[in-house]
PDB file of C-alpha atoms in Angstrom:
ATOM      1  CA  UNK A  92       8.212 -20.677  21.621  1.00 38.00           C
ATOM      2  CA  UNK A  93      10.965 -21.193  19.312  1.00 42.00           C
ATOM      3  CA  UNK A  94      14.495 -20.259  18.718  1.00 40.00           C
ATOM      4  CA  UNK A  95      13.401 -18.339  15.677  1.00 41.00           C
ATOM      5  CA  UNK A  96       9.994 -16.317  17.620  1.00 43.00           C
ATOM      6  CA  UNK A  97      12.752 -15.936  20.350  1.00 45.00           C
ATOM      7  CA  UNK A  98      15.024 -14.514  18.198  1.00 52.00           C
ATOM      8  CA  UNK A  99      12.587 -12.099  16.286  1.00 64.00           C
ATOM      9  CA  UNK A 100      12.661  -8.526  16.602  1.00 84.00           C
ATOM     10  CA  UNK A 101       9.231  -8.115  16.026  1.00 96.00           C
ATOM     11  CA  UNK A 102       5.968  -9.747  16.651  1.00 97.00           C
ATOM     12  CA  UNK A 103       4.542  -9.066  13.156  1.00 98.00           C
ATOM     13  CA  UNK A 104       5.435  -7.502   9.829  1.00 98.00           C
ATOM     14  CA  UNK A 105       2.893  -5.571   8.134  1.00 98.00           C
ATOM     15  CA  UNK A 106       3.252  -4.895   4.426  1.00 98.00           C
ATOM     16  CA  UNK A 107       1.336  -2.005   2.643  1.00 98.00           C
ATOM     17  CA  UNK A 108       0.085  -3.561  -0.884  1.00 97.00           C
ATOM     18  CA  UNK A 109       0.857  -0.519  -3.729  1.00 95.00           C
ATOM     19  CA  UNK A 110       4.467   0.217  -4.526  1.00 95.00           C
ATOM     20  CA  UNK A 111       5.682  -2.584  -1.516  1.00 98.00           C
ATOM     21  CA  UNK A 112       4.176  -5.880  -2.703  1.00 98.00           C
ATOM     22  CA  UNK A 113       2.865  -4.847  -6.342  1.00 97.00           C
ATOM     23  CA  UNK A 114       4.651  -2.034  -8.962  1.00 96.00           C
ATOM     24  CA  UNK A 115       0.971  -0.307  -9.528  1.00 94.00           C
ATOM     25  CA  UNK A 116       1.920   3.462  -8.720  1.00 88.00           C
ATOM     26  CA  UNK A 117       3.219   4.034 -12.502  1.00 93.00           C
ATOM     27  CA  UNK A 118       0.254   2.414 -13.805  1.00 95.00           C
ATOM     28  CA  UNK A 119      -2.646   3.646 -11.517  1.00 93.00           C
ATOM     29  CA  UNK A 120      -0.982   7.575 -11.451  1.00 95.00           C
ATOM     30  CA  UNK A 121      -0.644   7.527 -15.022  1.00 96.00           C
ATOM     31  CA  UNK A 122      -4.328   6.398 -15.504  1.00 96.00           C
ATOM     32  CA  UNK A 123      -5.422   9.286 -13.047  1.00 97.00           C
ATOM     33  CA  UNK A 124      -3.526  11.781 -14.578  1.00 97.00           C
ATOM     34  CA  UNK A 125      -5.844  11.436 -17.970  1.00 97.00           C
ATOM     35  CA  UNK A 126      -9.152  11.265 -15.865  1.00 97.00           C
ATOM     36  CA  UNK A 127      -8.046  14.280 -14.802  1.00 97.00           C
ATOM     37  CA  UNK A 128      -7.458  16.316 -17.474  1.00 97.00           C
ATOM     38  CA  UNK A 129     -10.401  14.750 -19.242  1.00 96.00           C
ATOM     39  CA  UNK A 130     -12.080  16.449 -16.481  1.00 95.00           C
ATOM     40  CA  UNK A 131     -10.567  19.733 -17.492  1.00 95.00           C
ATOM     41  CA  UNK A 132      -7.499  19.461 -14.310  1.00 97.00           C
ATOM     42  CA  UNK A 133      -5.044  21.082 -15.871  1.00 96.00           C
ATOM     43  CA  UNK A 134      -2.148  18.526 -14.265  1.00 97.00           C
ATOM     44  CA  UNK A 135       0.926  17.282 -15.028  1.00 97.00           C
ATOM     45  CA  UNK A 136       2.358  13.781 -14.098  1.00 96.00           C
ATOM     46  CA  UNK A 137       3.891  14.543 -11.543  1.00 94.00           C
ATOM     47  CA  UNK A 138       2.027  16.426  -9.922  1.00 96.00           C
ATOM     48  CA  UNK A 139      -0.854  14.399  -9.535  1.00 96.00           C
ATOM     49  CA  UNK A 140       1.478  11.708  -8.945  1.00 92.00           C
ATOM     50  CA  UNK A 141       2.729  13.909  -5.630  1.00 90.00           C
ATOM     51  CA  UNK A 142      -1.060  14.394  -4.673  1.00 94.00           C
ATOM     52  CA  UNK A 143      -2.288  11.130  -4.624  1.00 91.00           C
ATOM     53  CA  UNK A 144       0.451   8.970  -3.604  1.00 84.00           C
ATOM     54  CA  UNK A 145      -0.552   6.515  -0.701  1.00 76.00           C
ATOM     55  CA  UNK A 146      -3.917   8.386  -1.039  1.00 83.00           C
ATOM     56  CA  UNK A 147      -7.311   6.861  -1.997  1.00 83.00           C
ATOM     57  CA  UNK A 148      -9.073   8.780  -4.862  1.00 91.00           C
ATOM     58  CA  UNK A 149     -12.415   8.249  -2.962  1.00 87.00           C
ATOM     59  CA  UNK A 150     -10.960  10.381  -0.141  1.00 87.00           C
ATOM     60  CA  UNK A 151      -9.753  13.206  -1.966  1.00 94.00           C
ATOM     61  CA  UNK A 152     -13.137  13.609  -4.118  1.00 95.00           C
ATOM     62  CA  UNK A 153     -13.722  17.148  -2.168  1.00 96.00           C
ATOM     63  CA  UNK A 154     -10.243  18.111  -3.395  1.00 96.00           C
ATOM     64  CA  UNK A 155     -10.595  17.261  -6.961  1.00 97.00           C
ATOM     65  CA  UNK A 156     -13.857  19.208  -6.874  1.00 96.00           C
ATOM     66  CA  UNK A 157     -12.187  22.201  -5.314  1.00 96.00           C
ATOM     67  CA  UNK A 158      -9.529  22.182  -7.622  1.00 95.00           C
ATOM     68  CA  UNK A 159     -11.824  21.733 -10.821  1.00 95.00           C
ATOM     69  CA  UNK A 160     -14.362  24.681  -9.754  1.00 95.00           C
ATOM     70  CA  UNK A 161     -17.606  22.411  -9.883  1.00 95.00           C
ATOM     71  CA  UNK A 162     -19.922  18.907  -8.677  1.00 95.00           C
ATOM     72  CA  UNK A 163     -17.754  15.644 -10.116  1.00 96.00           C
ATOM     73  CA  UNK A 164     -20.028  13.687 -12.609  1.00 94.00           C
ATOM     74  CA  UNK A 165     -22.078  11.326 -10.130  1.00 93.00           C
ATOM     75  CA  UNK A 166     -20.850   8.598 -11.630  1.00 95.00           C
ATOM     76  CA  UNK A 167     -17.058   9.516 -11.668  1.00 96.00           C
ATOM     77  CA  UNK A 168     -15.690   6.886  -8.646  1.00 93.00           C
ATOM     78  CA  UNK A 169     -17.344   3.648 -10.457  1.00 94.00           C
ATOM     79  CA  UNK A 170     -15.963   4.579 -13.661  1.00 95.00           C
ATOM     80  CA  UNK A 171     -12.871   5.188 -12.066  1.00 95.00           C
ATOM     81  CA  UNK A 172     -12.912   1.950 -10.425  1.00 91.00           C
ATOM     82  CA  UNK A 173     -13.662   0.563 -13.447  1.00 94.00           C
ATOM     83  CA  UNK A 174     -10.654   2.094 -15.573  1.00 95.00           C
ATOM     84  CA  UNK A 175      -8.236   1.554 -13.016  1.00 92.00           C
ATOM     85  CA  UNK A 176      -8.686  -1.980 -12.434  1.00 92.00           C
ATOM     86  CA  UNK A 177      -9.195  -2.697 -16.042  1.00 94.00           C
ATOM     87  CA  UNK A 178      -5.164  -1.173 -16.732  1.00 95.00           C
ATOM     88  CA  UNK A 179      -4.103  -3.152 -13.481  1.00 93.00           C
ATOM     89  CA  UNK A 180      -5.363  -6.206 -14.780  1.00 93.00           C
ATOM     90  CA  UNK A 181      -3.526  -5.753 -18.072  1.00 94.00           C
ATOM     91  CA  UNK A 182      -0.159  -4.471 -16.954  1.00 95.00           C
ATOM     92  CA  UNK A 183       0.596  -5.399 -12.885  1.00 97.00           C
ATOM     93  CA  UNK A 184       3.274  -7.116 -11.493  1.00 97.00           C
ATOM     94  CA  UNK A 185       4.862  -7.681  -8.279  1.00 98.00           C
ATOM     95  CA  UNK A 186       7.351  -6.234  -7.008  1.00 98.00           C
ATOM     96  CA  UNK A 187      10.339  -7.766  -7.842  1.00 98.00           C
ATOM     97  CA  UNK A 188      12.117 -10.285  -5.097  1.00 98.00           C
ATOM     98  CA  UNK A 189       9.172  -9.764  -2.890  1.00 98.00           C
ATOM     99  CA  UNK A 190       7.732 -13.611  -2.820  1.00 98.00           C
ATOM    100  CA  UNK A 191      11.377 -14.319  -1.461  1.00 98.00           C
ATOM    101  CA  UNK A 192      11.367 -11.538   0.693  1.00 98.00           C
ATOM    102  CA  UNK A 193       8.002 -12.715   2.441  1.00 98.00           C
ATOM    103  CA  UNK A 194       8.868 -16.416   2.680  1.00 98.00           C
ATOM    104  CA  UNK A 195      12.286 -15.477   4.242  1.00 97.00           C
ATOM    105  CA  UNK A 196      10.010 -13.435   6.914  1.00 97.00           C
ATOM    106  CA  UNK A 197       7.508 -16.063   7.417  1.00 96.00           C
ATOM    107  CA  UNK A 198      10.186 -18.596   7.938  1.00 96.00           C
ATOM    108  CA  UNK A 199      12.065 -16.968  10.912  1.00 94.00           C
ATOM    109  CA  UNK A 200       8.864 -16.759  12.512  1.00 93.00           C
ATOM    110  CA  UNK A 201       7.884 -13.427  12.195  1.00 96.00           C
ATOM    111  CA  UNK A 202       3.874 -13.423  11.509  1.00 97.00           C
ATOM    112  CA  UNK A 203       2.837 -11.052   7.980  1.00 98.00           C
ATOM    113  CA  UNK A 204      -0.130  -9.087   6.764  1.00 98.00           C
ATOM    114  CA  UNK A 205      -1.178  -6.591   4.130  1.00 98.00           C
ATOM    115  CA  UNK A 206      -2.806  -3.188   5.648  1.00 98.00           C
ATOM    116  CA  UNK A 207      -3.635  -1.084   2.201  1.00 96.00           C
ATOM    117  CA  UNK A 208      -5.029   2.606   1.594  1.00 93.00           C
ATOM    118  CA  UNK A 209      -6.714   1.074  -0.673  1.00 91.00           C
ATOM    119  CA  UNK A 210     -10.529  -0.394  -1.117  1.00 90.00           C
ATOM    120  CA  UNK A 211     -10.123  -4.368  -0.081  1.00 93.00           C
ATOM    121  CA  UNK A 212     -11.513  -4.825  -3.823  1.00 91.00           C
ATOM    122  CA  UNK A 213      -8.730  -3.610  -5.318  1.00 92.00           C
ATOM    123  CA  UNK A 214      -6.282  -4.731  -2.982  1.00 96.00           C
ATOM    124  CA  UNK A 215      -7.620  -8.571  -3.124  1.00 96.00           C
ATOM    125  CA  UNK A 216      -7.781  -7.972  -7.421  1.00 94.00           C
ATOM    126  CA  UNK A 217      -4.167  -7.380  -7.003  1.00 96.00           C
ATOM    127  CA  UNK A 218      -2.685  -9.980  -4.967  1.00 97.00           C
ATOM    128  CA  UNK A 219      -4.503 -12.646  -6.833  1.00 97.00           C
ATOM    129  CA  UNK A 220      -3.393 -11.198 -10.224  1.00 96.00           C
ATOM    130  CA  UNK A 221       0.011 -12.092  -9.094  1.00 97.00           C
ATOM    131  CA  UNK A 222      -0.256 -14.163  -7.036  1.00 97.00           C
ATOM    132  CA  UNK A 223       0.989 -13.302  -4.030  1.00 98.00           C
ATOM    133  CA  UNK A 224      -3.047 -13.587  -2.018  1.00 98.00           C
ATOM    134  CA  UNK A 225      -1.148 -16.743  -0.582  1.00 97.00           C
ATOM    135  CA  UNK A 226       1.356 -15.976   1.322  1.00 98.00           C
ATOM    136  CA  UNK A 227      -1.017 -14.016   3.384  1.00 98.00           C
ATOM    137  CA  UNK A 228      -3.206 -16.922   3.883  1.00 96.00           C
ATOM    138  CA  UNK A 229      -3.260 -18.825   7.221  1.00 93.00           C
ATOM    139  CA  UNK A 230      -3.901 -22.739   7.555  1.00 91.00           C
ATOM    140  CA  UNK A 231      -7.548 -21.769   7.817  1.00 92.00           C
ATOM    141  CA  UNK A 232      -8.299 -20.611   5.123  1.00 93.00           C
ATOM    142  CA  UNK A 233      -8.379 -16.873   6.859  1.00 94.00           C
ATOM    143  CA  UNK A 234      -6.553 -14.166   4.435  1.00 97.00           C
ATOM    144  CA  UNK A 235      -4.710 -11.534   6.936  1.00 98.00           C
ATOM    145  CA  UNK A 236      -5.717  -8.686   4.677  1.00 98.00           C
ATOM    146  CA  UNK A 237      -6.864  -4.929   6.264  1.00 98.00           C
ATOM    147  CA  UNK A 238      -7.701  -2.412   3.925  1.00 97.00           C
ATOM    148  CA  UNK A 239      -9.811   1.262   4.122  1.00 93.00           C
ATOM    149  CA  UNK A 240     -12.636  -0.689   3.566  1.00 94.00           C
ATOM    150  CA  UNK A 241     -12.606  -1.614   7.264  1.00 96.00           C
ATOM    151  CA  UNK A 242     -11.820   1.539   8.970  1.00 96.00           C
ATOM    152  CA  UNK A 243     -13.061   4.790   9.413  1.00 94.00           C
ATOM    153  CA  UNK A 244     -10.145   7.101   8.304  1.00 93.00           C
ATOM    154  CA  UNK A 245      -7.297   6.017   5.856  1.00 92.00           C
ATOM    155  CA  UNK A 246      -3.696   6.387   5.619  1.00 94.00           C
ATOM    156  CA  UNK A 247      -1.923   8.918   6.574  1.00 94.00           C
ATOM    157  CA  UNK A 248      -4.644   8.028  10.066  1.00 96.00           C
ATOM    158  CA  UNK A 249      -3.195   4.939  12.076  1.00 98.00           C
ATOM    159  CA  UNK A 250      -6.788   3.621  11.540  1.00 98.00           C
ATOM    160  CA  UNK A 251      -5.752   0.563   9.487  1.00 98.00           C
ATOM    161  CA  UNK A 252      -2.238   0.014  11.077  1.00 98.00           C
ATOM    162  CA  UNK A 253      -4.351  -0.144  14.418  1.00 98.00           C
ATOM    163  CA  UNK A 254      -6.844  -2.677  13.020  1.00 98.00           C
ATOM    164  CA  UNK A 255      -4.288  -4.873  11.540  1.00 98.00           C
ATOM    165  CA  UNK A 256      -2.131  -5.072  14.664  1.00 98.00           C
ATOM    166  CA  UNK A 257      -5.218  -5.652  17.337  1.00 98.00           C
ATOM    167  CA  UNK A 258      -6.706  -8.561  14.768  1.00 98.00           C
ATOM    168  CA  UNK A 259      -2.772 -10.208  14.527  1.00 97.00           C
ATOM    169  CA  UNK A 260      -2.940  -9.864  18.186  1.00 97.00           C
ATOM    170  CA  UNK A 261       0.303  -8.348  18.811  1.00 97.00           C
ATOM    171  CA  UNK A 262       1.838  -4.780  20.336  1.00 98.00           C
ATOM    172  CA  UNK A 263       1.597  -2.267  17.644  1.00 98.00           C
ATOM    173  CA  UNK A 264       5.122  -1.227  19.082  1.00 97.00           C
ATOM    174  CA  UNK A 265       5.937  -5.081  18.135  1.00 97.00           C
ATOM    175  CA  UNK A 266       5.523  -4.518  14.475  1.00 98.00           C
ATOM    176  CA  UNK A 267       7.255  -3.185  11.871  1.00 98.00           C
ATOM    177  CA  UNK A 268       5.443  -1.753   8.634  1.00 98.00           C
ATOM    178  CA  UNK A 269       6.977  -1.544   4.853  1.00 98.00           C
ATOM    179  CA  UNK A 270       5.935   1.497   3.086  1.00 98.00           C
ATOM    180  CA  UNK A 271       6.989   3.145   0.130  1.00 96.00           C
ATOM    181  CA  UNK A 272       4.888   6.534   0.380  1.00 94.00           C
ATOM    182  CA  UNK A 273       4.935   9.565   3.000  1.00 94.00           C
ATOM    183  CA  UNK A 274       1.504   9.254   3.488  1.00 93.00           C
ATOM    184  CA  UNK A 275       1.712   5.342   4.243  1.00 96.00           C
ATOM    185  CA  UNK A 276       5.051   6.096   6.629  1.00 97.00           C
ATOM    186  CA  UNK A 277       2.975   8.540   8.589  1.00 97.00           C
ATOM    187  CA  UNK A 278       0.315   6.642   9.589  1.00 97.00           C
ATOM    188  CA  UNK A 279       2.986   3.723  10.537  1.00 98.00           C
ATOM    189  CA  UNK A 280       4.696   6.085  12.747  1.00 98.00           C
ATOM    190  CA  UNK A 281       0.923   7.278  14.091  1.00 98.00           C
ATOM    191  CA  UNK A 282       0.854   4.072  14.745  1.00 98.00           C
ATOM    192  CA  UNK A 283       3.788   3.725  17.035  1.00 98.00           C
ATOM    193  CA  UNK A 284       4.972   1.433  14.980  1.00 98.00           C
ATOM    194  CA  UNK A 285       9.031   1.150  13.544  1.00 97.00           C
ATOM    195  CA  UNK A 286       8.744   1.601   9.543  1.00 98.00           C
ATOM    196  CA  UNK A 287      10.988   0.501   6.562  1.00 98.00           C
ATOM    197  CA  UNK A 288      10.976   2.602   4.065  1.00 98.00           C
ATOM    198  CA  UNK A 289      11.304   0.877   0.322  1.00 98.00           C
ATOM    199  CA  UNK A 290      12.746   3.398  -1.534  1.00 97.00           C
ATOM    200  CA  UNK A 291      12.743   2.106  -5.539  1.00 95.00           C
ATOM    201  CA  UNK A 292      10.702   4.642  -6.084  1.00 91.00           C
ATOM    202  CA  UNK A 293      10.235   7.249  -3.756  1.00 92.00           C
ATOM    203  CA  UNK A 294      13.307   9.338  -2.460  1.00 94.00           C
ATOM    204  CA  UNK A 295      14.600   8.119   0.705  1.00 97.00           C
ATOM    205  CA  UNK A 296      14.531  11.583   1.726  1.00 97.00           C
ATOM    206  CA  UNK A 297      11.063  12.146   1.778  1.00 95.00           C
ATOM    207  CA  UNK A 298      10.574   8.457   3.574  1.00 97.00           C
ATOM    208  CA  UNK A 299      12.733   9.965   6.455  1.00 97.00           C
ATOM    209  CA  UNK A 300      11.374  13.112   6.689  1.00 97.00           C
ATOM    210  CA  UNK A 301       8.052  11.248   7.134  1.00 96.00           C
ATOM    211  CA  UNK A 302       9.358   9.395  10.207  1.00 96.00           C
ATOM    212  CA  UNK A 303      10.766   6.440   8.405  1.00 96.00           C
ATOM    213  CA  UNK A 304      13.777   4.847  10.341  1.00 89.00           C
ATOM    214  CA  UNK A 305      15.545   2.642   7.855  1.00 96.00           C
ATOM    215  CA  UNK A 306      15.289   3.002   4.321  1.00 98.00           C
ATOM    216  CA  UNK A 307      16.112   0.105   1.540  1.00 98.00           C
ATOM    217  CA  UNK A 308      16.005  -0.198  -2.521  1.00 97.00           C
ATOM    218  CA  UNK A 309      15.871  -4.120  -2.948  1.00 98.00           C
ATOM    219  CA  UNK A 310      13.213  -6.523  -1.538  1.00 98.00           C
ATOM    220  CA  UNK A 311      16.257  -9.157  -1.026  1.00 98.00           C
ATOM    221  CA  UNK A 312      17.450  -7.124   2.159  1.00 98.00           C
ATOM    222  CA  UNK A 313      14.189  -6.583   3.777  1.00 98.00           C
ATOM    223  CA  UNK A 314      14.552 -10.003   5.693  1.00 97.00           C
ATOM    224  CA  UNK A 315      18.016  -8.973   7.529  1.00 96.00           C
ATOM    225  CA  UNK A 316      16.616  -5.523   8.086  1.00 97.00           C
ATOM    226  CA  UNK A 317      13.235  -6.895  10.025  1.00 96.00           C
ATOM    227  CA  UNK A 318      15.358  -9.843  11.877  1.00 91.00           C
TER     228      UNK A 318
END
């Protein structure tokens, strides 16, 4: 084992993908927010920002049907798909100071991995768009990815935290998680895991109230904070 494992606070550090490792709340919410009132959902910004953040739009389909007062075209999801990932692809970046903020993690010796909300689609579309699909790639070739795909319920459920800790192999009490979204902080905490909450653009209040223990604006302190 070395000095840096030793050293370590935690086994692992496991990084949720929208808002912590790419900006794509502004874009995707802003997106949803039309479908929606092309639907006839009366709904401002934010508040369909507030409703869906750290959700997944496949898992609040009931909800969006309640709310408009009828059956959702059949082919609403693929379209949405469709028109989400088409905006992502023209406007997504990463968040900024994050590649530094993952290679200063990785190089004290502290394992990494991605556990989304999201569909692995999107979450993979993302981190090759920029760029980042690499620093979650072992040696072998094998990308330590977890997203709702995988797991039976998503965020705020542990479900995905729990799968991404047992696959890493390590204590879920071991690990910290970065989050950026009440919903992603809860299921951290579910998990029994200690969460950082990134805070550019959610109010750290909210993070704490969630269960969030430390809370941080800039990407550049995250590797003090975790060591």
């Amino acid at each position: 084992m070395t000095a840096a494992k030793q050293a370590a606070r935690f086994d692992c550090v496991i990084f949720d993908c929208d808002g912590v490792l790419v900006d794509s709340e502004p874009i995707v919410h802003r997106v949803l927010n039309r479908v929606l009132n092309e639907l006839g959902i009366d709904i401002t910004l934010e508040e369909s920002t507030k409703w869906f953040l750290g959700r997944a739009v496949r898992d609040e389909l009931g909800n969006i049907e309640a709310r408009l007062g009828k059956p959702l075209p059949r082919n609403f999801l693929s379209e949405w798909f469709v028109r989400r990932d088409a905006a992502l692809i023209e406007e997504l970046e990463a968040v900024p100071h994050i590649r530094q903020a993952v290679e200063a993690i990785k190089a004290r010796g502290m394992p990494v991995c991605v556990a989304s909300g999201a569909d692995r689609v999107k979450v993979k579309l993302q981190l090759k768009h920029t760029d980042l699909i690499g620093l979650f790639t072992d040696d072998d070739a094998r990308e330590h990815i977890f997203s709702a795909t995988e797991v039976e319920h998503s965020k705020p459920a542990p479900d995905v935290y729990l799968l991404a800790a047992r696959t890493m192999g390590v204590d879920p009490a071991r690990c910290a998680v970065v989050e950026d979204s009440p919903t992603g902080a809860t299921a951290g905490v579910a998990a029994g895991m200690t969460v950082f909450g990134y805070t550019a653009r959610t109010d750290a209040d909210v993070l704490r109230a969630a269960g969030v223990q430390v809370t941080f604006d800039d990407m550049r302190d995250l590797p003090e904070l975790v060591a």
